[in-house]
JSON list of C-alpha atoms in Angstrom, two decimals:
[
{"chain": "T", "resi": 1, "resn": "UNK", "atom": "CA", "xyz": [58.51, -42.24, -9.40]},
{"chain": "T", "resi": 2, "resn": "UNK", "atom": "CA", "xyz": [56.70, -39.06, -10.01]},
{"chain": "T", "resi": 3, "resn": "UNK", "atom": "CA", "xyz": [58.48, -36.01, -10.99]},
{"chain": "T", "resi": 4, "resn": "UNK", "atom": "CA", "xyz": [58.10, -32.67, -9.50]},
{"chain": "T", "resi": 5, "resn": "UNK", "atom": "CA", "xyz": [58.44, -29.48, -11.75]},
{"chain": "T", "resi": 6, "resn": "UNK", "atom": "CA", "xyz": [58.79, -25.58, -10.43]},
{"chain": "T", "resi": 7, "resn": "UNK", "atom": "CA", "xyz": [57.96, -22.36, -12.97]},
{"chain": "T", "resi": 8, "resn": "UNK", "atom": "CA", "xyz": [59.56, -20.25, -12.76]},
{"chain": "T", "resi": 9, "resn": "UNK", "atom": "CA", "xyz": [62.74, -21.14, -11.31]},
{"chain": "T", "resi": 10, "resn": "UNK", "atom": "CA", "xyz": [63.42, -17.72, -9.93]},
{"chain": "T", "resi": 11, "resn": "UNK", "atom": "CA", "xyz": [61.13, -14.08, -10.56]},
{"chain": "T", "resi": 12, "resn": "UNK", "atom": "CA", "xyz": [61.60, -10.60, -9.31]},
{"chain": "T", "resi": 13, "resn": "UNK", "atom": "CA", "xyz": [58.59, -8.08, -8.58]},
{"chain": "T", "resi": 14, "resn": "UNK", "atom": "CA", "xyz": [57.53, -5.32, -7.20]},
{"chain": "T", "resi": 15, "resn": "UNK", "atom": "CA", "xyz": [56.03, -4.71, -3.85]},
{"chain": "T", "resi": 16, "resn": "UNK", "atom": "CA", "xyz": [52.17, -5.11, -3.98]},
{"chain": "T", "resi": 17, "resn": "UNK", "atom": "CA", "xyz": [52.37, -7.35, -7.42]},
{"chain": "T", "resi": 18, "resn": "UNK", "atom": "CA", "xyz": [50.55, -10.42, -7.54]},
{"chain": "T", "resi": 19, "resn": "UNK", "atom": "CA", "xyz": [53.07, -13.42, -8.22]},
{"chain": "T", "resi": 20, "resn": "UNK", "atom": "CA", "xyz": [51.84, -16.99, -9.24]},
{"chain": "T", "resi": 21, "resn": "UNK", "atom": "CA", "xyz": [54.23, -19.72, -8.93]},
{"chain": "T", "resi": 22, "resn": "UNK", "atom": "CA", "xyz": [53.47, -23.29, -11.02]},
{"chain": "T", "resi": 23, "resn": "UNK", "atom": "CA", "xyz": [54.11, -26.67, -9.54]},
{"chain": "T", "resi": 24, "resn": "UNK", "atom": "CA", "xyz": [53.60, -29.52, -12.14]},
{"chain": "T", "resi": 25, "resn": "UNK", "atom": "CA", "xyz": [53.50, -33.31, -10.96]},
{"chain": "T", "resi": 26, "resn": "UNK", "atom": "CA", "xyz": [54.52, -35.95, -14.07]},
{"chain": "T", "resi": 27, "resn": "UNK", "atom": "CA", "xyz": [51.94, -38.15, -12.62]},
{"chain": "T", "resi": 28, "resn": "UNK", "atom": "CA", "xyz": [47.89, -37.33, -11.17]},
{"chain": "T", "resi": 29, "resn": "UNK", "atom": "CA", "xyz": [48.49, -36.75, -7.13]},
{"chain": "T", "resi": 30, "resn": "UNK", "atom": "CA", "xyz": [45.04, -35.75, -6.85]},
{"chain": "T", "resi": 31, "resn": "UNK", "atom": "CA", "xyz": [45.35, -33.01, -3.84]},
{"chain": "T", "resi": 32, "resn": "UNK", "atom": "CA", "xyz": [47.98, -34.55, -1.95]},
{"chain": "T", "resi": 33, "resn": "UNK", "atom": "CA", "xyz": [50.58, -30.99, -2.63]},
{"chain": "T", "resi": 34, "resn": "UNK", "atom": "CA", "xyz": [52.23, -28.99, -0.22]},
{"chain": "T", "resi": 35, "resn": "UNK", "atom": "CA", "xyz": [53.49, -25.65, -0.19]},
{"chain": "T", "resi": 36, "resn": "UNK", "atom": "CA", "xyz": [56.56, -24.42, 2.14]},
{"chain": "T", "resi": 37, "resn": "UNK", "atom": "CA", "xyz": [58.10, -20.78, 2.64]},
{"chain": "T", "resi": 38, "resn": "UNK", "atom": "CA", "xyz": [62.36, -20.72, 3.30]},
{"chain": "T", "resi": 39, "resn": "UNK", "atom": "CA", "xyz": [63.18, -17.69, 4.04]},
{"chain": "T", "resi": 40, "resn": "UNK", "atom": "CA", "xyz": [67.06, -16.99, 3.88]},
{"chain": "T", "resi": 41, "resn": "UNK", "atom": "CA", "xyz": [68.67, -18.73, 6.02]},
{"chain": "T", "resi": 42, "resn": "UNK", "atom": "CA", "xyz": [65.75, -20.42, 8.14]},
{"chain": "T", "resi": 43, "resn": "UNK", "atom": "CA", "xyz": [63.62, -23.19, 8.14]},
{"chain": "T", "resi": 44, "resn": "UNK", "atom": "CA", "xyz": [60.75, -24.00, 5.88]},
{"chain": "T", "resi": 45, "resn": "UNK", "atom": "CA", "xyz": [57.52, -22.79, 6.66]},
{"chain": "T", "resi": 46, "resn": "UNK", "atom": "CA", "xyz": [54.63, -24.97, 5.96]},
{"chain": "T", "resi": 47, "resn": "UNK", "atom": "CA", "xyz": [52.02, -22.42, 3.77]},
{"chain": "T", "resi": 48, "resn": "UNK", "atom": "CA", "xyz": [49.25, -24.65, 2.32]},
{"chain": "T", "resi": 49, "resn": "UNK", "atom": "CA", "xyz": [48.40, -27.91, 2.42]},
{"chain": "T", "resi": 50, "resn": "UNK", "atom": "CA", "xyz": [46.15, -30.40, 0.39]},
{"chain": "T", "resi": 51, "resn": "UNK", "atom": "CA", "xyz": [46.78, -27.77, -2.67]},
{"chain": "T", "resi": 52, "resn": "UNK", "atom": "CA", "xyz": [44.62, -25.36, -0.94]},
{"chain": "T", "resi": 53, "resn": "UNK", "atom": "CA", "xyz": [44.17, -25.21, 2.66]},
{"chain": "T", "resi": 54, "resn": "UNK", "atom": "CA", "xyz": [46.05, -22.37, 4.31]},
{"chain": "T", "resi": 55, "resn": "UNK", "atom": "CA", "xyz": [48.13, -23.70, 7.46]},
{"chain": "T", "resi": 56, "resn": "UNK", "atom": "CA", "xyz": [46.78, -21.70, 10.61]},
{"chain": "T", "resi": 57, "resn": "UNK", "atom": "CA", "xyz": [49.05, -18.59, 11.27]},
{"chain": "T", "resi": 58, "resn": "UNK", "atom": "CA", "xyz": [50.12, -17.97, 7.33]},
{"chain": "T", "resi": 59, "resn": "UNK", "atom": "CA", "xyz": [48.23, -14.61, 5.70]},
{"chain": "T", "resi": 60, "resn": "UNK", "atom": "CA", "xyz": [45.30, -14.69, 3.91]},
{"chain": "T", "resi": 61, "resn": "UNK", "atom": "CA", "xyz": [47.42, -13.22, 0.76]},
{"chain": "T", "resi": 62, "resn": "UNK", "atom": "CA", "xyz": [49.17, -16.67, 0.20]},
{"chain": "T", "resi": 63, "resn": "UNK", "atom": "CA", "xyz": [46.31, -18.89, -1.60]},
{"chain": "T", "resi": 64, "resn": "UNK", "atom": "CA", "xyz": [47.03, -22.35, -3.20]},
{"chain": "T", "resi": 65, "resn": "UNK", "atom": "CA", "xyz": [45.23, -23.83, -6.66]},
{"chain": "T", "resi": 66, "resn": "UNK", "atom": "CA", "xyz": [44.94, -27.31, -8.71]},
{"chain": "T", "resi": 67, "resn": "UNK", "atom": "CA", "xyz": [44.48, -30.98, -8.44]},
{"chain": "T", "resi": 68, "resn": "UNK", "atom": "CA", "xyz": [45.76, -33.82, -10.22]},
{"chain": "T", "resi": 69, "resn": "UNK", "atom": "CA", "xyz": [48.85, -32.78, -12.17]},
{"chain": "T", "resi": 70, "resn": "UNK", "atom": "CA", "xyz": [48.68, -28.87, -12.06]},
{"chain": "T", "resi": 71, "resn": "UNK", "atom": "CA", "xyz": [49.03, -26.31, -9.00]},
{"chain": "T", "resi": 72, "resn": "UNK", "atom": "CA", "xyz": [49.30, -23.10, -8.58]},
{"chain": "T", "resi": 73, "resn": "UNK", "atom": "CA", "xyz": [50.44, -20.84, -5.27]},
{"chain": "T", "resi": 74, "resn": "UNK", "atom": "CA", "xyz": [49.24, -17.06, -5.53]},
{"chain": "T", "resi": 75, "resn": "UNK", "atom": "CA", "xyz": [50.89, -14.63, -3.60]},
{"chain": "T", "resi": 76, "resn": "UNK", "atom": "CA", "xyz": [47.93, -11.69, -3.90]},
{"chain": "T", "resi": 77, "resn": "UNK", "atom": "CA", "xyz": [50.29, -8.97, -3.22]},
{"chain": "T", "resi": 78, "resn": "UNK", "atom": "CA", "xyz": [53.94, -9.36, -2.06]},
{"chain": "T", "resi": 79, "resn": "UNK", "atom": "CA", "xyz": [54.97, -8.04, 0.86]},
{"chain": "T", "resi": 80, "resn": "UNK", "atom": "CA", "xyz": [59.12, -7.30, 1.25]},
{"chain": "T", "resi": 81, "resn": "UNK", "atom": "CA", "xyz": [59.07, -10.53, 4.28]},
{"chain": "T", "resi": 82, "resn": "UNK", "atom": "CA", "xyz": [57.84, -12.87, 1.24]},
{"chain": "T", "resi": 83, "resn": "UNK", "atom": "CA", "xyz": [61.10, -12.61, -0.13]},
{"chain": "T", "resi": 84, "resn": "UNK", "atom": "CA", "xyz": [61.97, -16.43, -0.09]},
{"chain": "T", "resi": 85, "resn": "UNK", "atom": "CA", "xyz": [62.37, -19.80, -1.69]},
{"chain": "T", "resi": 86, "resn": "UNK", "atom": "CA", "xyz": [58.88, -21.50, -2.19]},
{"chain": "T", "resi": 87, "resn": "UNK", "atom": "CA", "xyz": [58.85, -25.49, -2.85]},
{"chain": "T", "resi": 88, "resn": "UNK", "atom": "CA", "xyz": [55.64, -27.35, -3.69]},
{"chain": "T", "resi": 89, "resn": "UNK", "atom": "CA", "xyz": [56.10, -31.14, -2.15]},
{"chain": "T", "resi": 90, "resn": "UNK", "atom": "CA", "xyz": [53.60, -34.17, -3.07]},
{"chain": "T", "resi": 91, "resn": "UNK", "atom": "CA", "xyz": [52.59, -36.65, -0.59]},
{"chain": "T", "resi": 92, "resn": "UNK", "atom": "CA", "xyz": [50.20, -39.04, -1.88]},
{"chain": "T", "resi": 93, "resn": "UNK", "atom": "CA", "xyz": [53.14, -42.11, -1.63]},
{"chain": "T", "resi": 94, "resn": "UNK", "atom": "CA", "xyz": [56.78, -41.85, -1.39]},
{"chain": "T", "resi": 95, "resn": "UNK", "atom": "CA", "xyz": [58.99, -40.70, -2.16]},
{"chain": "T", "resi": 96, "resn": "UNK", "atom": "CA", "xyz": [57.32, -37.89, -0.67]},
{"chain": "T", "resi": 97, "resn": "UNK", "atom": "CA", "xyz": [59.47, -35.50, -3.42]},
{"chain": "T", "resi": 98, "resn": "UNK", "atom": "CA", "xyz": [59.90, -31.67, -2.84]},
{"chain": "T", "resi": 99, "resn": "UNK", "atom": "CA", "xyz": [59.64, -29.52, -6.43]},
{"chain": "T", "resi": 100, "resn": "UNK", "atom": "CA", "xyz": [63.40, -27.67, -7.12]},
{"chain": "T", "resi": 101, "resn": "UNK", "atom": "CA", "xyz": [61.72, -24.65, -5.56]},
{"chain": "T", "resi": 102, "resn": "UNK", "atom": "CA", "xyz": [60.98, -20.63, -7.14]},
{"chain": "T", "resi": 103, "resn": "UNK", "atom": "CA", "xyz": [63.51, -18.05, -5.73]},
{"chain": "T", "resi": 104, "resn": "UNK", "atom": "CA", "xyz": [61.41, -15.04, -5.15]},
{"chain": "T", "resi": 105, "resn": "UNK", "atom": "CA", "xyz": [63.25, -11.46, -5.32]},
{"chain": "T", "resi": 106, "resn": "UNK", "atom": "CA", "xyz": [61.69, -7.83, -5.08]},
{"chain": "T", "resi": 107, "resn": "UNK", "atom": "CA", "xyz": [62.46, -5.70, -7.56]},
{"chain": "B", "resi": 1, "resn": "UNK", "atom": "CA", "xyz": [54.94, -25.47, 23.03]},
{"chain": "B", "resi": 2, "resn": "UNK", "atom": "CA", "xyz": [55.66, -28.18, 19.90]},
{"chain": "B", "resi": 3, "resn": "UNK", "atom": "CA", "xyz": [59.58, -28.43, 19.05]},
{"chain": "B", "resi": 4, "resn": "UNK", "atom": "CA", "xyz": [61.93, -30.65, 17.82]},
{"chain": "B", "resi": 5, "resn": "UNK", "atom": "CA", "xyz": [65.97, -30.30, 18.06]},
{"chain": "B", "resi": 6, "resn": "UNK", "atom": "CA", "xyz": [68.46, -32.23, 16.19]},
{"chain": "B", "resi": 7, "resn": "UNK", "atom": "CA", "xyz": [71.66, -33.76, 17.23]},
{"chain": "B", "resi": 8, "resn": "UNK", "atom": "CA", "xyz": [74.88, -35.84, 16.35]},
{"chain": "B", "resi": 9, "resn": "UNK", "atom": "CA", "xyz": [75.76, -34.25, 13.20]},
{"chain": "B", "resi": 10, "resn": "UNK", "atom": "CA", "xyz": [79.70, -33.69, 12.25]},
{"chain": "B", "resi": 11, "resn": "UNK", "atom": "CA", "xyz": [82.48, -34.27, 10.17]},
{"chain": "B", "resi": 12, "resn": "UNK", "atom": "CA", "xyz": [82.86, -37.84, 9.32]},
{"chain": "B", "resi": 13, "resn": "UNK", "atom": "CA", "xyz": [85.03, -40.06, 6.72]},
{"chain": "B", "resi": 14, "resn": "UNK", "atom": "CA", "xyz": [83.31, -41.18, 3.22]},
{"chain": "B", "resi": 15, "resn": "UNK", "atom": "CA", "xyz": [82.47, -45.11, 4.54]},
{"chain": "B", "resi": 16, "resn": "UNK", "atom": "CA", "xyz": [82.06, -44.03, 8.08]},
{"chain": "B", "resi": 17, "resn": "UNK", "atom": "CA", "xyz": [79.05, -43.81, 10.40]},
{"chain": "B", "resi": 18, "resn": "UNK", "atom": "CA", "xyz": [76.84, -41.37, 12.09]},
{"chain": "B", "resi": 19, "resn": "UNK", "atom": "CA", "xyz": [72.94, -41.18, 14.36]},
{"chain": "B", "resi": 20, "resn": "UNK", "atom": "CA", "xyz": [71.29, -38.53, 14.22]},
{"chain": "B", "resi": 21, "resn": "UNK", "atom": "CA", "xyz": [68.70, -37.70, 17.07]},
{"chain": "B", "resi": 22, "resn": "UNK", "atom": "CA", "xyz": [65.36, -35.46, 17.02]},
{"chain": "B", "resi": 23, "resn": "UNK", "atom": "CA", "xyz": [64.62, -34.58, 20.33]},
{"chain": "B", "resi": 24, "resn": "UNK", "atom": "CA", "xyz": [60.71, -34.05, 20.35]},
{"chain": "B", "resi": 25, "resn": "UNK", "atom": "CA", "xyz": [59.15, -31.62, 22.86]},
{"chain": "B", "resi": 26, "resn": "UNK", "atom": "CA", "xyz": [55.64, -30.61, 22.96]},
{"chain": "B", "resi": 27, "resn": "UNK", "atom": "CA", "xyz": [53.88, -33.34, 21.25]},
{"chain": "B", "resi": 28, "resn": "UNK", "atom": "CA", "xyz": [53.72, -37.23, 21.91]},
{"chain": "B", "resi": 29, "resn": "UNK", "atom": "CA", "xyz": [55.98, -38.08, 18.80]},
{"chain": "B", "resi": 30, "resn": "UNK", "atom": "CA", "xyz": [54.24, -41.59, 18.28]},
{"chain": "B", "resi": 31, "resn": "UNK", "atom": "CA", "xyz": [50.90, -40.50, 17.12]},
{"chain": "B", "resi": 32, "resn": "UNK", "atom": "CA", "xyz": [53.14, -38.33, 14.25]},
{"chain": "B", "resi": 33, "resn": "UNK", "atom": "CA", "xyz": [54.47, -39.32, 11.11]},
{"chain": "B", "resi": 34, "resn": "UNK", "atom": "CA", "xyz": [57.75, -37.64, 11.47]},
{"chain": "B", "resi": 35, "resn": "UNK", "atom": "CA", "xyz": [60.27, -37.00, 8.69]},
{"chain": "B", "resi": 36, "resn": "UNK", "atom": "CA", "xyz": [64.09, -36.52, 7.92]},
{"chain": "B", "resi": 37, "resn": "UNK", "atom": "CA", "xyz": [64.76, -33.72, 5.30]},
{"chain": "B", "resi": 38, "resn": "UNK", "atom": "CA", "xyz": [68.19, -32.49, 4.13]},
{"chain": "B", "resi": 39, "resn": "UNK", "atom": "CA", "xyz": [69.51, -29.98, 2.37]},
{"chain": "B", "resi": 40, "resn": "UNK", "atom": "CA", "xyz": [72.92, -29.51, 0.65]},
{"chain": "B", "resi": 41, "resn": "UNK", "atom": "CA", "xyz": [74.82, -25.93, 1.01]},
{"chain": "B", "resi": 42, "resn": "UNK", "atom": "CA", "xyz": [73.12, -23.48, -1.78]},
{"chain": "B", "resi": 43, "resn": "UNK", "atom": "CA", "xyz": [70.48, -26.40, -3.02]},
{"chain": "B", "resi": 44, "resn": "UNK", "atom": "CA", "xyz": [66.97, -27.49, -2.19]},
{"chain": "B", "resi": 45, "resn": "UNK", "atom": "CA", "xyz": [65.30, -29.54, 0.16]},
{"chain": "B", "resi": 46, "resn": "UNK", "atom": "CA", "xyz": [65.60, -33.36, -0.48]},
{"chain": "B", "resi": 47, "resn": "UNK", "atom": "CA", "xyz": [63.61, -35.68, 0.97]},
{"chain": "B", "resi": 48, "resn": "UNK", "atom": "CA", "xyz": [65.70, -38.68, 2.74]},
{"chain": "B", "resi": 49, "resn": "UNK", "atom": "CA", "xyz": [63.09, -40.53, 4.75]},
{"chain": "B", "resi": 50, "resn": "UNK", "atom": "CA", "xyz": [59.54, -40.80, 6.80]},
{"chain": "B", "resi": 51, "resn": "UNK", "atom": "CA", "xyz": [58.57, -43.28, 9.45]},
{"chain": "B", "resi": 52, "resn": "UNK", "atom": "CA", "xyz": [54.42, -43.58, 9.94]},
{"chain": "B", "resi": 53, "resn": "UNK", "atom": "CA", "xyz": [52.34, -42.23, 13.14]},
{"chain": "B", "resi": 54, "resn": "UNK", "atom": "CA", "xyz": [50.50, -44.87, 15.58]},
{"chain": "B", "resi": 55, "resn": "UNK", "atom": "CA", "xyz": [49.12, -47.73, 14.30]},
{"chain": "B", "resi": 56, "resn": "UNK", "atom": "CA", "xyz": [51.36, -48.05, 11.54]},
{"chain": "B", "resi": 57, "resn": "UNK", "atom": "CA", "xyz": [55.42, -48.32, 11.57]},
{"chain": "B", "resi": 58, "resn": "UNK", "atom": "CA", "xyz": [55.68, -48.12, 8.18]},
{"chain": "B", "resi": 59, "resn": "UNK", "atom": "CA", "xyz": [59.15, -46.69, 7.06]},
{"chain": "B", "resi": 60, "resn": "UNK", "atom": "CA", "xyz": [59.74, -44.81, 3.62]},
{"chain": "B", "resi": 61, "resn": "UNK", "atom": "CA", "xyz": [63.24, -44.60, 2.19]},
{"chain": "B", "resi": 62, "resn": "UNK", "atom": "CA", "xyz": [65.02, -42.18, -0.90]},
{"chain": "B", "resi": 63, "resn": "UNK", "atom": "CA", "xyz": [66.42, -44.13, -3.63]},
{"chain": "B", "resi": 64, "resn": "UNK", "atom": "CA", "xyz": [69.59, -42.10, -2.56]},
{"chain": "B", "resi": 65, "resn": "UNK", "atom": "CA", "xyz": [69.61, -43.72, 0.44]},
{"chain": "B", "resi": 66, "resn": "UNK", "atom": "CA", "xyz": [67.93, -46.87, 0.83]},
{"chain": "B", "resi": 67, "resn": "UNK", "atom": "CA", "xyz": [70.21, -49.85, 2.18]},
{"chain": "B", "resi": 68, "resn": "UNK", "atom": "CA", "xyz": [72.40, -47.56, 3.98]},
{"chain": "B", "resi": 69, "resn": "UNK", "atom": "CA", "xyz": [70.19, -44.95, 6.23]},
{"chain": "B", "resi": 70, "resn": "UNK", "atom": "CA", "xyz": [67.23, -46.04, 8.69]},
{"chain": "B", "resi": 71, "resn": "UNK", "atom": "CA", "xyz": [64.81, -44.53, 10.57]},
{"chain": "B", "resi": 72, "resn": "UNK", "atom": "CA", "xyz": [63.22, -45.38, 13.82]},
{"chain": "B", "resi": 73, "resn": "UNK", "atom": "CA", "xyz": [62.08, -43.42, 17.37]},
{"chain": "B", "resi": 74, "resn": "UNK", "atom": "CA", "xyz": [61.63, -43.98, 20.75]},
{"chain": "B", "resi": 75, "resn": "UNK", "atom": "CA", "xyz": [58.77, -43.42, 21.69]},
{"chain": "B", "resi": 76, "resn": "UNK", "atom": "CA", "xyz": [59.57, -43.73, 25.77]},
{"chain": "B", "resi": 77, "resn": "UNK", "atom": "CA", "xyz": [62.03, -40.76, 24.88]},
{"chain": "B", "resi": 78, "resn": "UNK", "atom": "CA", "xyz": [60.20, -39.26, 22.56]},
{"chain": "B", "resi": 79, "resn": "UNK", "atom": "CA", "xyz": [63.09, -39.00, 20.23]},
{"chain": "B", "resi": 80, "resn": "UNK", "atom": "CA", "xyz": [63.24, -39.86, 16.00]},
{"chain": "B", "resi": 81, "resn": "UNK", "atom": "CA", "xyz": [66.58, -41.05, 15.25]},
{"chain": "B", "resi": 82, "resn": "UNK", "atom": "CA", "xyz": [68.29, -41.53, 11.68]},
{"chain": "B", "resi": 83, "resn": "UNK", "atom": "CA", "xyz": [71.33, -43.58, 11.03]},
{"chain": "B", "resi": 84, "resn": "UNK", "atom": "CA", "xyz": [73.56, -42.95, 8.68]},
{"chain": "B", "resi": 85, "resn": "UNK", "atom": "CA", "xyz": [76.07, -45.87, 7.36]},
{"chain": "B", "resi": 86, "resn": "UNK", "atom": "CA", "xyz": [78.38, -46.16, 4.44]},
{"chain": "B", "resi": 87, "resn": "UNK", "atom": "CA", "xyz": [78.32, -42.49, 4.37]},
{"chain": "B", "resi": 88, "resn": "UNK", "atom": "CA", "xyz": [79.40, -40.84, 1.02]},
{"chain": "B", "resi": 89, "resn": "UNK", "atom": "CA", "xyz": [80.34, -36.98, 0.25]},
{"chain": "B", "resi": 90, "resn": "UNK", "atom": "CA", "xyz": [76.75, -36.23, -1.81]},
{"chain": "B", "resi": 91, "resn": "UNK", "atom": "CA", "xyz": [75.32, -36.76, 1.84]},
{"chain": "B", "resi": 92, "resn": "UNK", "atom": "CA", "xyz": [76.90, -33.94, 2.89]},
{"chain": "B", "resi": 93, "resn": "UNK", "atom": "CA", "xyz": [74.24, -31.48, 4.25]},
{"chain": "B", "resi": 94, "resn": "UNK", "atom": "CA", "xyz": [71.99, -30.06, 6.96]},
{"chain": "B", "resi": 95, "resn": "UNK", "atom": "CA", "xyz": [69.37, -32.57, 8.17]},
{"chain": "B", "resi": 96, "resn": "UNK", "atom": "CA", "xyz": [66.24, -31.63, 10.11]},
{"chain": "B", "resi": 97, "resn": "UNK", "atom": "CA", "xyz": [63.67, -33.34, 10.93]},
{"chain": "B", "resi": 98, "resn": "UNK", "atom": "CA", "xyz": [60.09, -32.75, 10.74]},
{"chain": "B", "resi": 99, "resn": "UNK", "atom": "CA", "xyz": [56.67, -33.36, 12.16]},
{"chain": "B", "resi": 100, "resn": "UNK", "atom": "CA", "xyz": [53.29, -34.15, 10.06]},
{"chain": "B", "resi": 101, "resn": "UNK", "atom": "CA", "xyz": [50.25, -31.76, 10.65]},
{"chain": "B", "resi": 102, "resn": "UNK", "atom": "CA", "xyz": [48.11, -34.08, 11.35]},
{"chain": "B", "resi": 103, "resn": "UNK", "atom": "CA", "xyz": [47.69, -37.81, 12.80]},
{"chain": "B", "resi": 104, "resn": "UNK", "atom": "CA", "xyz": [47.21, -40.54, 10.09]},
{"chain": "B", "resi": 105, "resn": "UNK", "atom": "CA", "xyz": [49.24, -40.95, 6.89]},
{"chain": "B", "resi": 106, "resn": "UNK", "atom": "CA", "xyz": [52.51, -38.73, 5.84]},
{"chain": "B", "resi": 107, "resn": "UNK", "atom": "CA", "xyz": [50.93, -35.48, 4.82]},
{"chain": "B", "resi": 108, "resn": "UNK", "atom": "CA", "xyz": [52.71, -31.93, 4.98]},
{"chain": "B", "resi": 109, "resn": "UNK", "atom": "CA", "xyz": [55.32, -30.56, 7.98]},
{"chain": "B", "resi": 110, "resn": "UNK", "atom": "CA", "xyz": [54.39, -28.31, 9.78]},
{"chain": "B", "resi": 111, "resn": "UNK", "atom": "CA", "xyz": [57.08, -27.92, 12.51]},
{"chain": "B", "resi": 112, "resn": "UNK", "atom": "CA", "xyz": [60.58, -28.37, 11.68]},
{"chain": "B", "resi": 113, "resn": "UNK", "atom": "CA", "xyz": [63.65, -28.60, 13.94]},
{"chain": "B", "resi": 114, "resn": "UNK", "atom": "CA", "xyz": [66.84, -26.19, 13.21]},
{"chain": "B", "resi": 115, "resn": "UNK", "atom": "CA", "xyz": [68.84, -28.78, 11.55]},
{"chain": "B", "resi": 116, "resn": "UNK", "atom": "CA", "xyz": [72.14, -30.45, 12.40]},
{"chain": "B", "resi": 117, "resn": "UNK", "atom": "CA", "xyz": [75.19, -30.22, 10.05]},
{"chain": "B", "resi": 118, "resn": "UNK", "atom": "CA", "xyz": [76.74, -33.25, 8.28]},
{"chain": "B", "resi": 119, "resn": "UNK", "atom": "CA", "xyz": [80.05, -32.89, 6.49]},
{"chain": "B", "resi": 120, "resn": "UNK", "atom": "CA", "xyz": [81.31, -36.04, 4.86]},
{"chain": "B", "resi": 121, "resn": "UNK", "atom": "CA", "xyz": [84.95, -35.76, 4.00]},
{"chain": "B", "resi": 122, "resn": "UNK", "atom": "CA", "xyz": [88.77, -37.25, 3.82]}
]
């Protein structure tokens, strides 16, 4: 099965930084990666979809990168509601895996 | 407006039995790929299993899982259902279900339901 990798596993910044979050497949998934948004205590939030399509509703400042093995999801400048757990998920076959998600603080 | 709500969740001996429900509202839950997530207290999502949209009733299983949970829906009730046998304590979790974004193959969720507890425990 393919193996789904987060970097970093947690980061803290400052409001107005740009944070970039890594999602690394073990195997090519061309652009078949998903990003969600948990926010504490709620439900994921769908952000991006086929590794760079923005889901309608989610702000232009989220932006998602990559294809084949290597992806990237950009927050352009964080805002104090990003504060969240972000998991990339691949769904070109299952098992349709979810990464072991980035814990995102502000400093 | 789309929305799915989960039920039958609870406290339930290792070995034992439970079905969960996904009451779909909203959307006609047949033309969906819909999903069943879970997540443990303080860990990540996990993946458990996926049953395809129209034309194609093609279930998908995790390792963790496979033998002992299945899928299915009804589509007159619009409802996705998961049971759960031989239950063990690592199932222990909230489970939620979710709906694709599009019709076709499984691709990303983009509406999830609010989860129903499972506790799995002598």
């Amino acid at each position: 099965d393919i193996q789904m990798t987060q970097s970093p596993s947690s980061l803290s910044a400052s409001v107005g930084d740009r944070v970039t979050i890594t999602c690394r497949a073990s195997q090519g998934i061309g652009d078949s990666l998903a990003w969600y948004q948990q926010r504490p205590g709620k439900v994921p939030n769908l952000l991006i979809y086929a590794a760079s399509t923005l889901q309608s509703g989610v702000p232009s400042r989220f932006s998602g990168r990559g294809s084949g093995t290597d992806f990237t999801l950009t927050i352009s400048s964080l805002q104090p509601e990003d504060v969240a757990t972000y998991y990339c998920q691949k769904y070109i076959s299952a098992p349709f895996t979810f990464g072991p998600g980035t814990k995102v603080d502000i400093k | 407006e789309v929305q799915l709500v989960e039920s039958g969740g609870g406290l339930v001996q290792p070995g034992g039995s439970l079905r969960l429900s996904c009451a779909a509202s909203g959307f006609t839950l047949s033309t969906y790929a819909m999903t069943w997530v879970r997540q443990a207290p303080g860990e990540g999502l996990e993946w458990v299993s996926t049953i395809s949209g129209s034309g194609d009733s093609g279930t998908y299983y995790a390792e963790s899982v496979k033998g002992r949970f299945t899928i299915s829906r009804d589509n007159s009730n619009n409802t996705l259902y998961l049971q759960m046998n031989s239950l063990r304590t690592e199932d222990t979790a909230v489970y939620s279900c979710a709906k694709d974004n599009r019709e076709g193959p499984p691709r990303a969720f983009d509406v999830w339901g609010q989860g129903t507890m499972v506790t799995v425990s002598s």
